[in-house]
Structures are given as C-alpha cells and as structure tokens.
C-alpha cells in the first residue's frame, strides 16, 4: 500500500503542468495580434491608407540617397524614442500595465502595414525588398519590443499588487526591471543599426 501511494504521489508531481508566464504570454499576444491586424488593416482600408503609407515609404527610401549616414541612423533611432519613453512611464504606474499592451499592439501594426503595401504595390520586387532589406532589423526590433513589454507589464502589475496588499516597494524588483528595460532598449536600438546596414548595402539594387 505504501509503495502504491508513493507511485501515485510521484505520478501526480510529474504530471503537474508548469505555470504559464502571464506577462510573457500577454506581451506575445499583443505583438502577434498587432502584426496580424496590420495586414488585415491594410487589406480592408487599402484605399484610405494607400497615400499615407506610400508617401512614408518613398520618403524613407529617398532619405538614403539624400542624407548622410549619421543623419539616417539618428533618424531611425529618434522614431523609436517616443515608444520607449512612454513605456517607461507606464512601467512606473500602478494602472499602466494594460496600456503597455495597447501601446505594443499599436507599435506592432506598422511593420505589416508597410510590408503589405510593398507586396501589394510592387509584387515580387516589394517582397524581395522586405526579406532582403527590412526583415532582419524588424525581427530584432520585435524581440526587443516583446522583452520591453513583458518587463514593463510586470513592474506595473508589481506596483498595483503592492498598493492592493498595502506592501512597500522592493528595490530589488525595480533594479531587475531597469536592467531588463535597458537590455530591451539596447536590442531595439541595435535593430536600427541592422536596418541601417541592410538598407545601405542593398537599397541600390532597388528602384521605387
């Protein structure tokens, strides 16, 4: 009887499903749903979005023939700063965690709106431009966005739980967040360097 009890207990322990990391799952969902929605948004609102997306892309593309390298790179980095700054503000707010997800969802719309436009407007040439020039930097950027969203969501929930349970702030939690936020910011900025390099290397192969 004892042996069978031990076997039953051990089987229960081994069949235990590990807890899902809620912050990571919700962050991934925000990024993924944003990417999918960007494609759907362009498909259904193509006529309304066409002129705006077209002018943004042509402006982006022509900058590489008219501006110096430092200007191009700094321009790419400046585009990311509002997202990073607002995410940092939401991180230190007890009610900021849903807004972290919403902001990331909106941020994730842009790549697939642009990619859809390039494919619909230029066909195979547009697809080649996406995969040869833009995709590497965007994958790195989305990875950084995913990490930033998770860390921001986690810290904001931490503050909310502390207020709810009347607990004091933990310096260790804040330090861990700042480290993760710094790493994710570095990854996003690295993605801009990768995009700059791929555009500089391959844009001469394309004419739009």
Coordinates of C-alpha atoms in Angstrom, one line a residue:
X1 CA 0.0 0.0 0.0
X2 CA 2.8 2.4 0.8
X3 CA 4.5 1.6 -2.4
X4 CA 1.4 2.3 -4.4
X5 CA 0.8 5.6 -2.6
X6 CA 4.4 6.7 -3.4
X7 CA 3.8 5.8 -7.0
X8 CA 0.5 7.8 -7.1
X9 CA 2.1 10.8 -5.4
X10 CA 5.1 10.8 -7.8
X11 CA 2.9 10.5 -10.8
X12 CA 0.9 13.5 -9.6
X13 CA 4.0 15.5 -9.2
X14 CA 5.4 14.6 -12.6
X15 CA 2.1 15.4 -14.3
X16 CA 1.9 18.9 -12.8
X17 CA 1.7 21.4 -15.6
X18 CA 4.1 24.4 -15.1
X19 CA 2.5 27.8 -14.5
X20 CA 2.2 29.9 -17.6
X21 CA 4.2 33.2 -17.6
X22 CA 1.2 35.5 -17.9
X23 CA 3.2 38.6 -18.7
X24 CA 5.2 36.9 -21.4
X25 CA 2.0 35.4 -22.9
X26 CA 0.1 38.7 -23.0
X27 CA 3.2 40.5 -24.4
X28 CA 3.5 38.0 -27.2
X29 CA -0.2 38.2 -27.8
X30 CA 0.0 42.0 -28.1
X31 CA 2.9 41.8 -30.6
X32 CA 1.3 38.9 -32.6
X33 CA -2.2 40.4 -32.8
X34 CA -0.7 43.7 -33.8
X35 CA 1.2 42.1 -36.7
X36 CA -1.9 40.2 -37.9
X37 CA -4.1 43.3 -37.5
X38 CA -1.6 45.4 -39.5
X39 CA -2.0 43.1 -42.5
X40 CA -5.8 43.0 -42.2
X41 CA -6.0 46.8 -41.7
X42 CA -4.1 47.4 -44.9
X43 CA -6.2 44.8 -46.8
X44 CA -9.6 46.3 -45.7
X45 CA -8.5 50.0 -45.7
X46 CA -6.1 50.0 -48.6
X47 CA -7.7 52.9 -50.4
X48 CA -7.7 55.0 -47.3
X49 CA -4.2 54.1 -46.2
X50 CA -2.6 54.0 -49.6
X51 CA -1.4 57.6 -50.0
X52 CA -0.2 57.9 -46.4
X53 CA 1.8 54.6 -46.5
X54 CA 3.1 55.3 -50.0
X55 CA 4.4 58.8 -49.0
X56 CA 6.0 57.5 -45.8
X57 CA 7.8 54.7 -47.6
X58 CA 9.0 56.9 -50.5
X59 CA 10.3 59.5 -48.0
X60 CA 12.1 56.7 -46.0
X61 CA 13.6 55.3 -49.2
X62 CA 14.7 58.6 -50.7
X63 CA 16.4 59.7 -47.4
X64 CA 19.1 57.1 -48.1
X65 CA 20.1 58.9 -51.3
X66 CA 19.9 62.4 -49.9
X67 CA 21.2 62.3 -46.3
X68 CA 24.5 61.4 -44.7
X69 CA 24.9 58.1 -42.7
X70 CA 24.8 59.8 -39.2
X71 CA 21.5 61.6 -40.2
X72 CA 19.9 58.4 -41.4
X73 CA 20.9 56.4 -38.3
X74 CA 19.8 59.1 -35.9
X75 CA 16.5 59.4 -37.7
X76 CA 15.8 55.7 -37.3
X77 CA 16.6 55.9 -33.6
X78 CA 14.5 59.0 -33.0
X79 CA 11.5 57.2 -34.4
X80 CA 11.8 54.6 -31.5
X81 CA 12.3 57.1 -28.7
X82 CA 8.6 58.0 -28.1
X83 CA 7.6 54.3 -27.7
X84 CA 10.5 53.7 -25.3
X85 CA 9.8 56.8 -23.2
X86 CA 6.0 56.2 -22.9
X87 CA 6.6 52.5 -22.0
X88 CA 9.0 53.7 -19.2
X89 CA 6.3 56.0 -17.8
X90 CA 3.6 53.2 -17.9
X91 CA 6.1 50.9 -16.1
X92 CA 6.1 53.0 -13.0
X93 CA 2.3 53.4 -12.9
X94 CA 0.1 51.0 -11.0
X95 CA -2.6 51.3 -13.7
X96 CA -0.1 51.3 -16.6
X97 CA 0.0 47.6 -17.4
X98 CA -3.0 47.4 -19.8
X99 CA -1.6 50.5 -21.6
X100 CA 1.7 48.7 -22.1
X101 CA -0.1 46.0 -24.1
X102 CA -2.2 48.5 -26.0
X103 CA 0.9 50.6 -26.9
X104 CA 2.8 47.5 -28.1
X105 CA -0.2 46.4 -30.1
X106 CA -0.2 49.8 -31.9
X107 CA 3.6 49.7 -32.4
X108 CA 3.3 46.2 -34.0
X109 CA 0.8 47.4 -36.6
X110 CA 3.4 49.4 -38.5
X111 CA 5.7 46.7 -39.9
X112 CA 3.0 44.6 -41.5
X113 CA 1.1 47.6 -42.9
X114 CA 4.4 48.6 -44.6
X115 CA 5.2 45.0 -45.7
X116 CA 1.6 44.5 -47.1
X117 CA 1.9 47.8 -49.0
X118 CA 5.2 46.8 -50.6
X119 CA 3.9 43.4 -51.7
X120 CA 0.6 44.8 -53.0
X121 CA 2.1 47.7 -54.8
X122 CA 5.4 46.2 -56.1
X123 CA 4.7 42.5 -56.1
X124 CA 7.8 40.3 -56.1
X125 CA 10.2 43.3 -56.0
X126 CA 8.4 44.5 -52.9
X127 CA 8.6 41.1 -51.2
X128 CA 12.3 40.9 -52.1
X129 CA 12.9 44.3 -50.5
X130 CA 11.1 43.2 -47.3
X131 CA 13.1 40.0 -46.9
X132 CA 16.4 41.3 -48.1
X133 CA 16.4 44.8 -46.5
X134 CA 13.8 45.2 -43.8
X135 CA 13.0 41.8 -42.2
X136 CA 16.3 41.2 -40.2
X137 CA 16.1 44.6 -38.4
X138 CA 12.4 44.2 -37.7
X139 CA 12.7 40.7 -36.2
X140 CA 15.4 42.0 -33.8
X141 CA 13.2 45.1 -33.0
X142 CA 10.1 42.9 -32.3
X143 CA 12.2 40.7 -29.9
X144 CA 13.2 43.9 -28.0
X145 CA 9.6 45.1 -28.0
X146 CA 8.5 41.8 -26.6
X147 CA 11.0 41.9 -23.8
X148 CA 10.2 45.6 -23.0
X149 CA 6.5 44.9 -22.9
X150 CA 7.0 42.0 -20.6
X151 CA 9.2 43.9 -18.2
X152 CA 7.0 47.0 -18.2
X153 CA 3.9 45.0 -17.7
X154 CA 5.5 43.0 -14.8
X155 CA 6.7 46.1 -13.0
X156 CA 3.4 47.9 -13.4
X157 CA 1.5 44.9 -12.0
X158 CA 4.0 44.7 -9.2
X159 CA 3.1 48.3 -8.1
X160 CA -0.6 47.5 -8.5
X161 CA -0.3 44.4 -6.3
X162 CA 1.7 46.3 -3.7
X163 CA -0.9 49.0 -3.4
X164 CA -3.7 46.4 -3.2
X165 CA -1.9 44.5 -0.5
X166 CA -0.5 47.6 1.3
X167 CA 3.1 46.4 0.8
X168 CA 6.2 48.6 0.5
X169 CA 8.2 48.9 -2.7
X170 CA 11.0 46.5 -3.4
X171 CA 14.3 48.0 -4.6
X172 CA 15.4 44.6 -6.0
X173 CA 12.3 44.4 -8.2
X174 CA 12.9 47.9 -9.6
X175 CA 16.6 47.2 -10.2
X176 CA 15.8 44.0 -12.1
X177 CA 13.2 45.9 -14.2
X178 CA 15.7 48.6 -15.0
X179 CA 18.2 46.0 -16.2
X180 CA 15.7 44.3 -18.4
X181 CA 14.4 47.6 -19.7
X182 CA 18.0 48.7 -20.6
X183 CA 18.7 45.4 -22.4
X184 CA 15.4 45.6 -24.4
X185 CA 16.2 49.2 -25.3
X186 CA 19.7 48.2 -26.4
X187 CA 18.1 45.5 -28.6
X188 CA 15.7 47.9 -30.2
X189 CA 18.5 50.4 -30.9
X190 CA 20.6 47.5 -32.3
X191 CA 17.8 46.7 -34.7
X192 CA 18.0 50.2 -36.1
X193 CA 21.7 49.7 -36.8
X194 CA 21.0 46.5 -38.6
X195 CA 18.3 48.2 -40.7
X196 CA 20.6 51.0 -41.5
X197 CA 23.3 48.5 -42.6
X198 CA 21.0 46.4 -44.7
X199 CA 19.4 49.4 -46.4
X200 CA 22.8 50.9 -47.1
X201 CA 24.1 47.6 -48.6
X202 CA 21.1 46.6 -50.6
X203 CA 18.9 49.6 -51.4
X204 CA 20.9 50.4 -54.6
X205 CA 19.5 47.1 -56.0
X206 CA 16.0 48.5 -55.9
X207 CA 14.3 51.4 -57.6
X208 CA 10.8 52.5 -56.5

